[in-house]
Coordinates of C-alpha atoms and ligand atoms in Angstrom, one line a residue:
M119 CA -43.0 55.6 8.1
Y120 CA -39.7 57.1 9.1
V121 CA -39.1 54.4 11.7
Q122 CA -40.1 51.7 9.3
L123 CA -37.6 53.0 6.7
L124 CA -34.9 53.0 9.3
K125 CA -35.8 49.4 10.3
M126 CA -35.6 48.4 6.7
I127 CA -32.2 50.0 6.2
G128 CA -31.0 48.4 9.4
F129 CA -32.2 45.0 8.3
T130 CA -30.6 45.3 4.9
L131 CA -27.3 46.3 6.5
L132 CA -27.6 43.4 9.0
M133 CA -28.2 41.0 6.1
L134 CA -25.2 42.4 4.2
F135 CA -22.9 42.1 7.3
S136 CA -24.0 38.7 8.2
L137 CA -23.3 37.5 4.7
T138 CA -20.0 39.1 4.0
P139 CA -17.8 36.9 6.3
N140 CA -18.8 33.9 4.1
F141 CA -17.3 35.5 1.0
A142 CA -13.9 36.4 -0.1
E143 CA -15.4 39.0 -2.4
S144 CA -14.8 38.5 -6.0
A145 CA -11.0 38.1 -6.3
N146 CA -8.6 38.2 -9.2
I147 CA -7.1 34.7 -9.5
L148 CA -4.4 33.4 -11.8
Y149 CA -4.7 29.7 -12.4
I150 CA -1.7 28.0 -14.0
I151 CA -2.4 24.5 -15.3
P152 CA -0.6 24.0 -18.6
F153 CA 0.4 20.4 -18.2
P154 CA -0.9 18.7 -21.4
S155 CA -2.0 15.4 -20.0
M156 CA -5.8 15.0 -20.2
S157 CA -6.1 13.2 -16.8
H158 CA -4.4 16.2 -15.0
Y159 CA -6.7 18.6 -16.8
I160 CA -9.9 16.6 -15.9
Y161 CA -8.9 17.0 -12.3
L162 CA -7.7 20.6 -12.4
R163 CA -10.4 22.2 -14.6
S164 CA -13.1 21.5 -12.0
I165 CA -11.4 23.9 -9.6
G166 CA -11.0 26.7 -12.0
L167 CA -14.6 26.4 -13.3
E168 CA -15.9 26.4 -9.7
L169 CA -13.9 29.5 -8.7
A170 CA -15.5 31.3 -11.7
K171 CA -18.9 30.0 -10.7
R172 CA -18.4 31.5 -7.3
G173 CA -17.9 34.9 -8.9
H174 CA -14.1 35.2 -9.0
N175 CA -12.3 36.7 -12.0
V176 CA -10.3 33.7 -13.1
T177 CA -7.5 33.7 -15.6
V178 CA -6.3 30.3 -16.7
I179 CA -3.1 29.4 -18.4
T180 CA -4.0 26.1 -20.0
T181 CA -3.3 23.8 -22.9
H182 CA -6.9 22.6 -23.2
L183 CA -9.8 25.0 -23.8
E184 CA -13.3 25.1 -22.4
Q185 CA -16.0 25.5 -25.0
N186 CA -18.6 27.7 -23.2
P187 CA -17.0 29.1 -20.1
L188 CA -18.5 31.9 -17.9
P189 CA -17.6 35.4 -19.0
N190 CA -15.4 35.8 -15.9
Y191 CA -13.3 32.8 -16.9
H192 CA -10.5 34.0 -19.2
Q193 CA -8.4 31.4 -21.0
V194 CA -4.8 32.0 -22.1
Q195 CA -3.9 29.2 -24.4
V196 CA -0.6 27.4 -24.4
V197 CA 0.5 26.0 -27.7
K198 CA -0.3 22.3 -27.9
S199 CA 2.9 20.3 -27.6
N200 CA 3.8 16.7 -28.0
F201 CA 5.3 15.6 -24.7
W202 CA 7.6 13.0 -26.3
E203 CA 9.0 15.5 -28.8
L204 CA 9.8 17.8 -25.8
I205 CA 12.2 15.2 -24.5
G206 CA 13.6 14.6 -28.0
G207 CA 12.1 11.3 -28.9
E208 CA 9.3 9.4 -30.4
K209 CA 6.4 8.4 -28.2
P210 CA 7.6 5.1 -26.8
N211 CA 5.4 2.0 -26.4
V212 CA 4.2 2.9 -22.9
F213 CA 4.0 -0.7 -21.9
D214 CA 7.8 -0.8 -22.1
M215 CA 7.9 1.7 -19.2
A216 CA 6.9 -1.1 -16.8
D217 CA 10.7 -1.8 -16.6
I218 CA 11.9 1.7 -15.8
S219 CA 13.1 2.6 -12.2
A220 CA 11.7 5.7 -10.5
E221 CA 15.2 7.3 -10.7
E222 CA 15.5 6.7 -14.5
F223 CA 11.9 7.9 -15.0
H224 CA 12.8 11.3 -13.4
K225 CA 16.1 11.6 -15.2
K226 CA 14.9 10.7 -18.7
I227 CA 11.2 11.8 -18.6
H228 CA 10.1 14.1 -15.9
W229 CA 13.1 16.6 -15.7
P230 CA 13.8 17.1 -19.4
G231 CA 10.0 17.0 -20.1
S232 CA 9.5 19.8 -17.6
I233 CA 12.2 22.0 -19.0
G234 CA 10.8 21.5 -22.5
L235 CA 7.3 22.2 -21.5
I236 CA 8.1 25.4 -19.6
N237 CA 9.8 26.7 -22.7
V238 CA 6.7 25.9 -24.7
V239 CA 4.4 27.6 -22.2
L240 CA 6.4 30.8 -21.8
S241 CA 7.0 31.2 -25.5
S242 CA 3.4 30.6 -26.5
P243 CA 2.1 33.8 -28.2
E244 CA -1.0 34.1 -26.0
V245 CA 1.0 33.7 -22.8
K246 CA 3.6 36.2 -23.9
E247 CA 0.9 38.7 -24.8
F248 CA -0.8 38.1 -21.4
L249 CA 2.4 38.5 -19.4
K250 CA 3.1 41.9 -21.1
K251 CA -0.2 43.4 -19.7
D252 CA -0.4 45.2 -16.4
N253 CA -2.5 42.7 -14.4
T254 CA -2.9 42.4 -10.7
F255 CA -3.8 39.2 -8.8
D256 CA -5.0 38.4 -5.3
L257 CA -3.9 34.7 -5.6
V258 CA -1.7 32.7 -8.0
I259 CA -2.6 29.0 -8.1
C260 CA -0.1 26.7 -9.8
E261 CA 0.0 23.0 -10.4
Q262 CA 2.9 21.3 -8.6
F263 CA 3.8 18.7 -11.3
F264 CA 7.3 19.7 -12.4
L265 CA 6.2 23.3 -13.1
E266 CA 8.4 25.1 -10.5
A267 CA 9.6 27.9 -12.9
L268 CA 6.0 29.0 -13.2
H269 CA 5.7 29.5 -9.5
A270 CA 7.7 32.7 -10.2
L271 CA 4.5 34.3 -11.4
S272 CA 3.5 34.6 -7.8
A273 CA 6.6 36.7 -7.3
K274 CA 5.9 38.7 -10.5
Y275 CA 2.4 39.6 -9.3
N276 CA 3.4 39.8 -5.6
A277 CA 0.5 37.5 -4.7
P278 CA 0.3 34.6 -2.4
L279 CA 0.9 31.2 -4.0
A280 CA -1.3 28.2 -3.7
I281 CA 0.0 24.9 -5.1
I282 CA -2.2 22.1 -6.3
S283 CA -1.0 18.5 -6.9
T284 CA -2.8 15.9 -8.9
F285 CA -1.2 13.3 -6.7
G286 CA -1.1 12.9 -2.9
N287 CA 1.8 13.4 -0.5
C288 CA 4.7 15.4 -2.0
M289 CA 8.1 14.6 -0.4
K290 CA 9.9 17.7 -1.8
H291 CA 7.2 20.0 -0.5
N292 CA 7.4 18.2 2.9
F293 CA 11.1 18.9 3.0
A294 CA 10.7 22.5 2.1
T295 CA 7.9 23.4 4.4
G296 CA 9.0 21.3 7.3
N297 CA 6.1 18.8 7.2
P298 CA 7.1 15.5 8.7
L299 CA 8.4 13.1 6.1
Q300 CA 7.1 9.9 7.8
L301 CA 9.4 7.8 5.8
A302 CA 8.4 4.6 7.6
T303 CA 4.8 4.8 6.5
V304 CA 4.5 7.4 3.7
T305 CA 6.0 6.3 0.3
A306 CA 7.5 8.9 -2.1
E307 CA 5.0 9.8 -4.6
Y308 CA 6.5 8.2 -7.7
L309 CA 8.2 5.2 -6.2
D310 CA 6.9 1.6 -6.6
V311 CA 7.7 -0.1 -3.3
H312 CA 6.4 -3.6 -3.0
N313 CA 6.3 -3.8 0.8
P314 CA 6.6 -0.3 2.0
T315 CA 6.9 -0.9 5.8
S316 CA 9.4 -3.8 5.5
F317 CA 13.1 -3.1 6.2
W318 CA 14.0 -3.1 2.5
G319 CA 10.9 -1.1 1.6
R320 CA 11.8 1.6 4.1
L321 CA 15.4 1.6 2.9
R322 CA 14.3 1.9 -0.7
N323 CA 12.0 4.8 0.2
F324 CA 14.8 6.5 2.1
Y325 CA 17.2 6.1 -0.7
F326 CA 14.8 7.4 -3.4
T327 CA 13.6 10.3 -1.3
V328 CA 17.2 11.5 -0.6
Y329 CA 18.2 11.0 -4.2
D330 CA 15.2 12.9 -5.5
Y331 CA 15.5 15.7 -3.0
F332 CA 19.2 16.4 -3.7
W333 CA 18.8 16.2 -7.5
W334 CA 15.8 18.4 -7.3
K335 CA 17.2 21.0 -5.0
Y336 CA 20.8 21.2 -6.3
W337 CA 20.4 20.5 -10.0
Y338 CA 16.8 20.6 -11.3
L339 CA 15.8 23.8 -9.5
G340 CA 18.9 25.4 -10.9
K341 CA 17.7 24.6 -14.4
Q342 CA 14.3 26.0 -13.5
E343 CA 15.9 29.2 -12.2
E344 CA 17.7 29.6 -15.5
L345 CA 14.3 29.5 -17.2
V346 CA 13.0 32.2 -14.8
K347 CA 16.0 34.4 -15.7
K348 CA 15.4 33.8 -19.4
Y349 CA 11.7 34.6 -19.4
F350 CA 11.3 37.0 -16.5
P351 CA 14.4 39.2 -16.6
E352 CA 12.4 42.0 -14.9
L353 CA 12.3 40.0 -11.7
G354 CA 15.9 40.7 -10.9
D355 CA 18.0 39.2 -8.0
N356 CA 15.8 40.4 -5.1
T357 CA 13.0 37.9 -5.8
P358 CA 12.8 34.8 -3.7
S359 CA 14.3 31.6 -5.2
L360 CA 12.0 28.9 -6.5
Y361 CA 12.8 26.9 -3.4
E362 CA 11.7 29.7 -1.2
L363 CA 8.6 30.2 -3.1
Q364 CA 7.6 26.6 -2.6
R365 CA 8.7 26.8 1.1
D366 CA 6.5 29.9 1.6
A367 CA 3.5 28.9 -0.4
A368 CA 0.3 29.8 1.4
L369 CA -1.5 26.6 0.6
M370 CA -0.9 23.1 -0.8
L371 CA -4.0 21.2 -2.0
I372 CA -3.2 17.5 -2.4
N373 CA -5.2 14.8 -4.2
S374 CA -5.6 12.3 -1.4
H375 CA -8.0 11.3 1.4
F376 CA -7.1 9.2 4.4
S377 CA -10.0 6.8 3.8
Y378 CA -8.0 5.5 0.9
D379 CA -4.4 6.9 1.1
T380 CA -2.0 6.2 4.0
P381 CA -3.0 8.5 6.9
S382 CA -0.3 11.0 7.6
A383 CA 0.4 14.2 9.6
L384 CA -0.2 17.4 7.6
L385 CA 0.4 21.0 8.4
P386 CA -2.8 23.2 8.5
N387 CA -1.9 24.6 5.1
I388 CA -1.6 21.2 3.5
V389 CA -5.2 20.2 2.8
E390 CA -6.6 16.9 1.3
I391 CA -9.1 17.5 -1.5
G392 CA -8.9 14.0 -3.0
G393 CA -11.5 13.4 -5.7
V394 CA -12.4 17.1 -6.1
H395 CA -13.2 16.4 -9.8
L396 CA -16.0 13.9 -8.9
T397 CA -19.5 15.0 -8.4
S398 CA -22.7 13.0 -8.1
N399 CA -24.7 14.8 -10.8
N400 CA -24.2 12.1 -13.4
A401 CA -24.2 13.2 -17.0
S402 CA -26.3 10.9 -19.2
L403 CA -24.5 8.4 -21.3
P404 CA -24.8 8.4 -25.1
E405 CA -27.9 6.4 -26.1
D406 CA -26.1 3.4 -27.6
L407 CA -23.9 3.0 -24.5
Q408 CA -26.8 3.4 -22.1
K409 CA -28.6 0.6 -24.0
L410 CA -25.6 -1.6 -24.1
L411 CA -25.0 -1.3 -20.4
D412 CA -28.7 -1.6 -19.5
D413 CA -29.1 -4.8 -21.6
S414 CA -26.0 -6.5 -20.2
K415 CA -27.9 -8.5 -17.6
D416 CA -24.8 -10.5 -16.6
G417 CA -22.8 -7.4 -16.0
V418 CA -20.0 -5.6 -17.7
V419 CA -16.2 -5.8 -17.5
F420 CA -14.8 -2.3 -18.4
V421 CA -11.3 -2.0 -19.7
S422 CA -9.4 1.2 -20.2
F423 CA -5.7 2.2 -19.8
G424 CA -6.4 5.9 -19.7
S425 CA -5.4 8.7 -22.0
N426 CA -1.6 8.1 -22.2
V427 CA -1.4 4.4 -22.6
R428 CA -2.8 2.9 -25.8
S429 CA -4.2 -0.6 -25.3
S430 CA -3.6 -1.3 -29.0
E431 CA 0.2 -1.2 -28.3
L432 CA -0.1 -4.4 -26.3
P433 CA 2.2 -7.1 -27.6
K434 CA 0.4 -9.8 -29.5
Q435 CA 0.9 -12.4 -26.8
K436 CA -0.7 -10.3 -24.1
K437 CA -3.4 -9.1 -26.4
D438 CA -4.3 -12.8 -27.2
A439 CA -4.4 -13.6 -23.5
F440 CA -7.0 -10.8 -22.9
L441 CA -9.1 -11.9 -25.9
N442 CA -9.1 -15.6 -24.9
V443 CA -10.1 -14.8 -21.3
F444 CA -12.8 -12.4 -22.4
R445 CA -14.2 -15.0 -24.9
G446 CA -15.0 -17.3 -22.0
L447 CA -16.9 -14.8 -20.0
K448 CA -20.7 -14.5 -19.8
Q449 CA -20.3 -10.8 -19.1
T450 CA -20.1 -8.1 -21.8
V451 CA -16.7 -6.6 -22.1
L452 CA -16.3 -2.9 -23.0
W453 CA -12.7 -1.9 -24.0
K454 CA -11.3 1.5 -24.9
W455 CA -9.4 0.4 -27.9
E456 CA -7.8 3.1 -30.1
E457 CA -8.0 1.4 -33.5
D458 CA -10.8 0.6 -35.9
N459 CA -10.3 -3.2 -35.8
L460 CA -9.3 -5.8 -33.4
E461 CA -8.5 -9.1 -35.0
G462 CA -10.1 -12.2 -33.3
K463 CA -12.6 -10.0 -31.3
P464 CA -15.1 -12.2 -29.5
D465 CA -18.8 -11.5 -29.8
N466 CA -19.2 -10.3 -26.2
L467 CA -16.5 -7.7 -26.6
V468 CA -17.4 -4.1 -27.6
I469 CA -14.5 -1.7 -28.6
R470 CA -14.6 2.1 -28.8
K471 CA -11.9 4.6 -29.4
W472 CA -13.2 6.9 -26.7
L473 CA -15.4 6.2 -23.7
P474 CA -16.8 8.5 -21.0
Q475 CA -15.1 6.6 -18.2
K476 CA -16.6 8.5 -15.2
D477 CA -20.2 8.1 -16.4
I478 CA -19.7 4.4 -17.4
L479 CA -18.3 3.6 -14.0
A480 CA -21.5 5.0 -12.5
H481 CA -23.7 2.4 -14.2
P482 CA -24.9 -0.3 -11.8
N483 CA -24.1 -3.1 -14.2
I484 CA -20.3 -2.5 -14.1
K485 CA -18.8 -5.5 -12.3
V486 CA -15.1 -4.8 -12.6
F487 CA -12.7 -2.2 -14.0
I488 CA -9.4 -3.2 -15.6
G489 CA -6.9 -0.4 -15.8
H490 CA -3.4 0.8 -15.0
G491 CA -4.1 2.5 -11.7
G492 CA -3.5 6.2 -12.6
L493 CA -4.8 8.1 -9.6
I494 CA -7.4 10.3 -11.3
G495 CA -9.1 7.3 -13.0
L496 CA -8.8 5.1 -9.9
Q497 CA -10.6 7.6 -7.8
E498 CA -13.5 7.3 -10.2
T499 CA -13.7 3.6 -9.4
I500 CA -13.6 4.4 -5.6
F501 CA -16.2 7.1 -6.0
N502 CA -18.5 4.6 -7.8
G503 CA -17.6 1.5 -5.7
V504 CA -16.3 -0.6 -8.5
P505 CA -13.7 -3.4 -7.9
V506 CA -10.4 -3.2 -9.9
V507 CA -8.0 -5.4 -11.7
G508 CA -4.9 -3.1 -11.8
I509 CA -2.0 -3.5 -14.1
P510 CA 0.5 -0.8 -13.1
I511 CA 2.8 0.6 -15.8
Y512 CA 4.6 3.6 -14.4
G513 CA 4.8 6.4 -11.8
D514 CA 2.5 6.1 -8.8
Q515 CA 0.3 3.4 -10.3
Y516 CA 1.8 0.5 -8.3
N517 CA 1.3 2.3 -5.0
N518 CA -2.2 3.3 -5.8
L519 CA -3.1 -0.3 -6.7
L520 CA -1.4 -1.7 -3.7
L521 CA -3.7 0.4 -1.5
I522 CA -6.7 -0.9 -3.4
E523 CA -5.5 -4.5 -3.0
E524 CA -4.9 -4.0 0.8
A525 CA -8.5 -2.7 1.1
G526 CA -9.8 -5.8 -0.6
A527 CA -11.3 -3.8 -3.4
G528 CA -9.3 -5.3 -6.2
K529 CA -6.2 -7.2 -7.3
L530 CA -2.9 -6.1 -8.7
L531 CA -1.5 -8.0 -11.7
K532 CA 2.0 -7.2 -12.8
Y533 CA 2.4 -6.4 -16.5
H534 CA 5.1 -9.1 -17.0
K535 CA 2.9 -11.7 -15.3
I536 CA 0.0 -11.3 -17.7
N537 CA -0.9 -14.5 -19.5
E538 CA -4.1 -16.4 -20.1
E539 CA -3.9 -18.3 -16.8
T540 CA -3.1 -15.4 -14.5
L541 CA -5.6 -13.1 -16.1
Y542 CA -8.3 -15.7 -16.0
K543 CA -7.7 -16.4 -12.4
T544 CA -7.5 -12.7 -11.3
L545 CA -10.6 -11.7 -13.2
N546 CA -12.7 -14.6 -12.2
D547 CA -11.8 -14.3 -8.6
I548 CA -13.2 -10.8 -8.6
L549 CA -16.3 -11.7 -10.7
N550 CA -17.2 -14.7 -8.5
D551 CA -16.3 -13.5 -5.0
D552 CA -18.7 -10.9 -3.6
S553 CA -16.2 -9.7 -1.1
Y554 CA -14.4 -7.5 -3.7
M555 CA -17.6 -5.7 -4.6
K556 CA -18.5 -5.4 -0.9
S557 CA -15.1 -3.9 0.0
A558 CA -15.4 -1.5 -3.0
K559 CA -18.7 -0.3 -1.7
D560 CA -17.3 0.1 1.8
M561 CA -14.5 2.1 0.4
Q562 CA -16.9 4.3 -1.6
R563 CA -19.0 5.0 1.5
R564 CA -15.8 6.0 3.6
W565 CA -14.5 8.1 0.7
K566 CA -17.7 10.2 0.7
D567 CA -18.0 10.4 4.5
R568 CA -16.5 13.9 5.0
P569 CA -17.6 17.0 6.8
M570 CA -17.5 19.0 3.5
S571 CA -17.3 17.9 -0.1
P572 CA -13.7 18.0 -1.5
M573 CA -14.8 20.9 -3.8
D574 CA -16.2 22.9 -0.9
T575 CA -13.0 22.2 1.1
A576 CA -10.9 23.4 -1.8
M577 CA -13.0 26.6 -2.2
F578 CA -12.9 27.3 1.5
W579 CA -9.2 27.2 1.8
L580 CA -8.4 29.1 -1.4
E581 CA -10.8 31.8 -0.3
Y582 CA -9.3 31.6 3.2
V583 CA -5.8 32.5 2.0
I584 CA -7.2 35.3 -0.2
R585 CA -9.2 36.7 2.8
N586 CA -6.2 36.4 5.1
K587 CA -3.6 37.8 2.6
G588 CA -1.6 34.6 2.4
A589 CA -2.3 33.5 6.0
E590 CA 1.4 33.9 7.0
Y591 CA 0.5 32.8 10.6
M592 CA -0.6 29.3 9.3
K593 CA 2.9 28.4 8.0
N594 CA 5.3 26.2 9.9
P595 CA 8.0 28.2 11.8
A596 CA 10.4 25.4 10.9
R597 CA 10.7 27.0 7.4
N598 CA 13.1 29.6 8.8
M599 CA 15.1 27.3 11.0
S600 CA 18.3 25.6 10.1
W601 CA 18.0 21.9 9.4
F602 CA 19.9 21.0 12.6
A603 CA 17.6 23.2 14.7
Y604 CA 14.5 21.8 13.1
T605 CA 15.6 18.2 13.4
M606 CA 16.8 18.9 17.0
V607 CA 20.2 17.5 16.1
D608 CA 21.9 20.3 18.3
V609 CA 19.7 19.4 21.3
Y610 CA 20.2 15.7 20.9
A611 CA 24.0 16.3 20.5
F612 CA 24.0 18.4 23.6
I613 CA 22.1 15.7 25.6
L614 CA 24.5 13.1 24.3
V615 CA 27.5 15.1 25.4
I616 CA 26.0 15.7 28.8
F617 CA 25.2 12.0 29.1
I618 CA 28.7 10.9 28.0
T619 CA 30.3 13.5 30.4
V620 CA 28.1 12.3 33.3
I621 CA 28.8 8.6 32.6
G622 CA 32.5 9.4 32.0
S623 CA 32.8 11.2 35.3
F624 CA 30.9 8.5 37.1
V625 CA 33.2 5.8 35.6
K626 CA 36.2 8.0 36.5
L627 CA 34.9 8.4 40.0
L628 CA 34.4 4.7 40.4
I629 CA 37.9 4.0 39.2
T630 CA 39.3 6.6 41.7
V631 CA 37.2 5.2 44.5
K632 CA 38.2 1.7 43.6
K633 CA 41.9 2.7 43.6
Y634 CA 41.4 4.6 46.9
L635 CA 39.6 1.7 48.5
S636 CA 42.0 -1.0 47.2
K637 CA 44.9 0.6 49.2
P638 CA 43.3 1.0 52.6
Q639 CA 41.3 -2.2 52.1
K640 CA 44.2 -4.3 53.3
K641 CA 44.4 -2.2 56.5
V642 CA 40.7 -2.5 57.0
S643 CA 40.7 -6.3 56.4
T644 CA 43.7 -6.7 58.7
K645 CA 41.9 -4.7 61.3
K646 CA 38.9 -7.0 60.9
K647 CA 41.1 -10.0 61.2
R648 CA 42.7 -8.7 64.3
A649 CA 39.3 -8.0 65.7
Ligands
NAG183 C1 -10.2 39.9 -15.0 O1 -9.0 39.4 -15.4 C2 -8.5 39.9 -16.7 C3 -7.2 39.3 -17.0 O2 -7.4 38.0 -17.5 C4 -8.4 41.4 -16.6 O3 -8.1 41.9 -17.9 C5 -9.7 42.0 -16.2 O4 -9.6 43.4 -16.0 C6 -10.2 41.4 -14.8 N1 -11.5 41.9 -14.5 C7 -11.7 42.5 -13.3 C8 -13.1 42.9 -13.1 O5 -10.8 42.7 -12.5
NAG184 C1 -28.2 9.3 -12.3 O1 -28.7 9.9 -11.2 C2 -30.1 9.7 -11.0 C3 -30.5 10.5 -9.8 O2 -29.6 11.4 -9.4 C4 -30.3 8.2 -10.9 O3 -31.7 8.0 -10.7 C5 -29.8 7.5 -12.0 O4 -29.9 6.1 -11.8 C6 -28.4 7.8 -12.2 N1 -27.9 7.2 -13.5 C7 -26.8 6.3 -13.5 C8 -26.4 5.9 -14.8 O5 -26.2 6.0 -12.5

């Protein structure tokens, strides 16, 4: 009896101990994702919900609310804001942005938008109420996208910081943490370079990267620091600067994967979790859509320009080009169109104000997707192996689509080049040539071929930095070196000086020897002649 009881206790203890290393027990996590864009939220919500599912006590600062979250998922709501009002203007016709340079886009949209948004977040009543409370956190996770002032919450709670980006490589973070920039192959995240590895492509990338870095570090971060002073006066002067917080972040999770994005060197605490929002358990489609897709035996062309771009703002000429090309197709066309009516709509075109993009793309009858190449949506086409006709408008869209085109899984059509002829040719090339579908399926297979799902990867590393209290040892020692030591400029300069000295001495020696030889030379030669 007694022995058996001991055995049982021993077994239970063994079970407990063998299990514990796999868990970073339930942790208190602050998750800061207030950026109002729906596509960012679609990506980021998956991580917060999964952390709660795994038993962590998650507090989320967010603009969008979940309807029925777990009881350990606490939402602190940010007042809904209109991004365009934040930068002091009406919502522009987004198609006009196809003309804006990356520099202008930062100066006119990203930077003022960020300052406006952070003011909205930190003066939202729920957020103010939450910040007054005496909470403690084991980890602060913050989105990277122009939200630096909010990184200061990791200093406020004295907790390690993990940063999550909804895009891939981040040049400013690379600079700060000492991750190689790889300017010859890796393009800055919001730059549209048409031929990235050409001389002009590399020059353009170099120029923009330097421009962005200096404005960011010496102007923009200053504005962000002012916001920190305004909203967190209790932090005082001893807290790390926002630059230091980014530099010392425990973890950076980036939305890329080398099977699609340009392969690049990454520090151990920069981890690719591209497509973390995508899972195979397909939600069922609304009945009418399911029937429409099932019945379209010749296939379906699916058109959507995402949540920020309204197709109905297309100028008439371009809209007519689309309608005329669609009219000639035997396929059904499904278009996310934000108005009730569409004049001149052909019979094979179905319009809806809202469409469940992810679930539609999973349907086997989808033959091609037409969209702007926003990364979150584009990853849904990769995940489902659907070829793309991409019409880039702004930000990283051009680069994203260039990668698709290079992989043979689609074609890029510049906005200004759209007319009936170009659209007809591009679309029919893809519909009639199987190679696009084949390449899209290849890409889909490679995208999913990983040792761990992107979600498991994200969870592992977030729990890893909690378990290891910020994993200080994982950070690059380059963070604390001067730029000339890190770039080896001092060593190269030293070698250059030695080299010049040696060559100089050698030349001097030669001259001396020559001089010395040229005098006695006559004697020698006369001796020789005599002999
Ligand atoms: C979970 O987080 C909330 C803050 O949002 C806090 O009030 C609560 O005490 C935490 N629960 C536990 C068990 O730590
Ligand atoms: C959804 O998944 C099930 C099995 O997981 C599959 O049989 C079905 O075809 C899928 N539906 C769609 C629309 O892809």
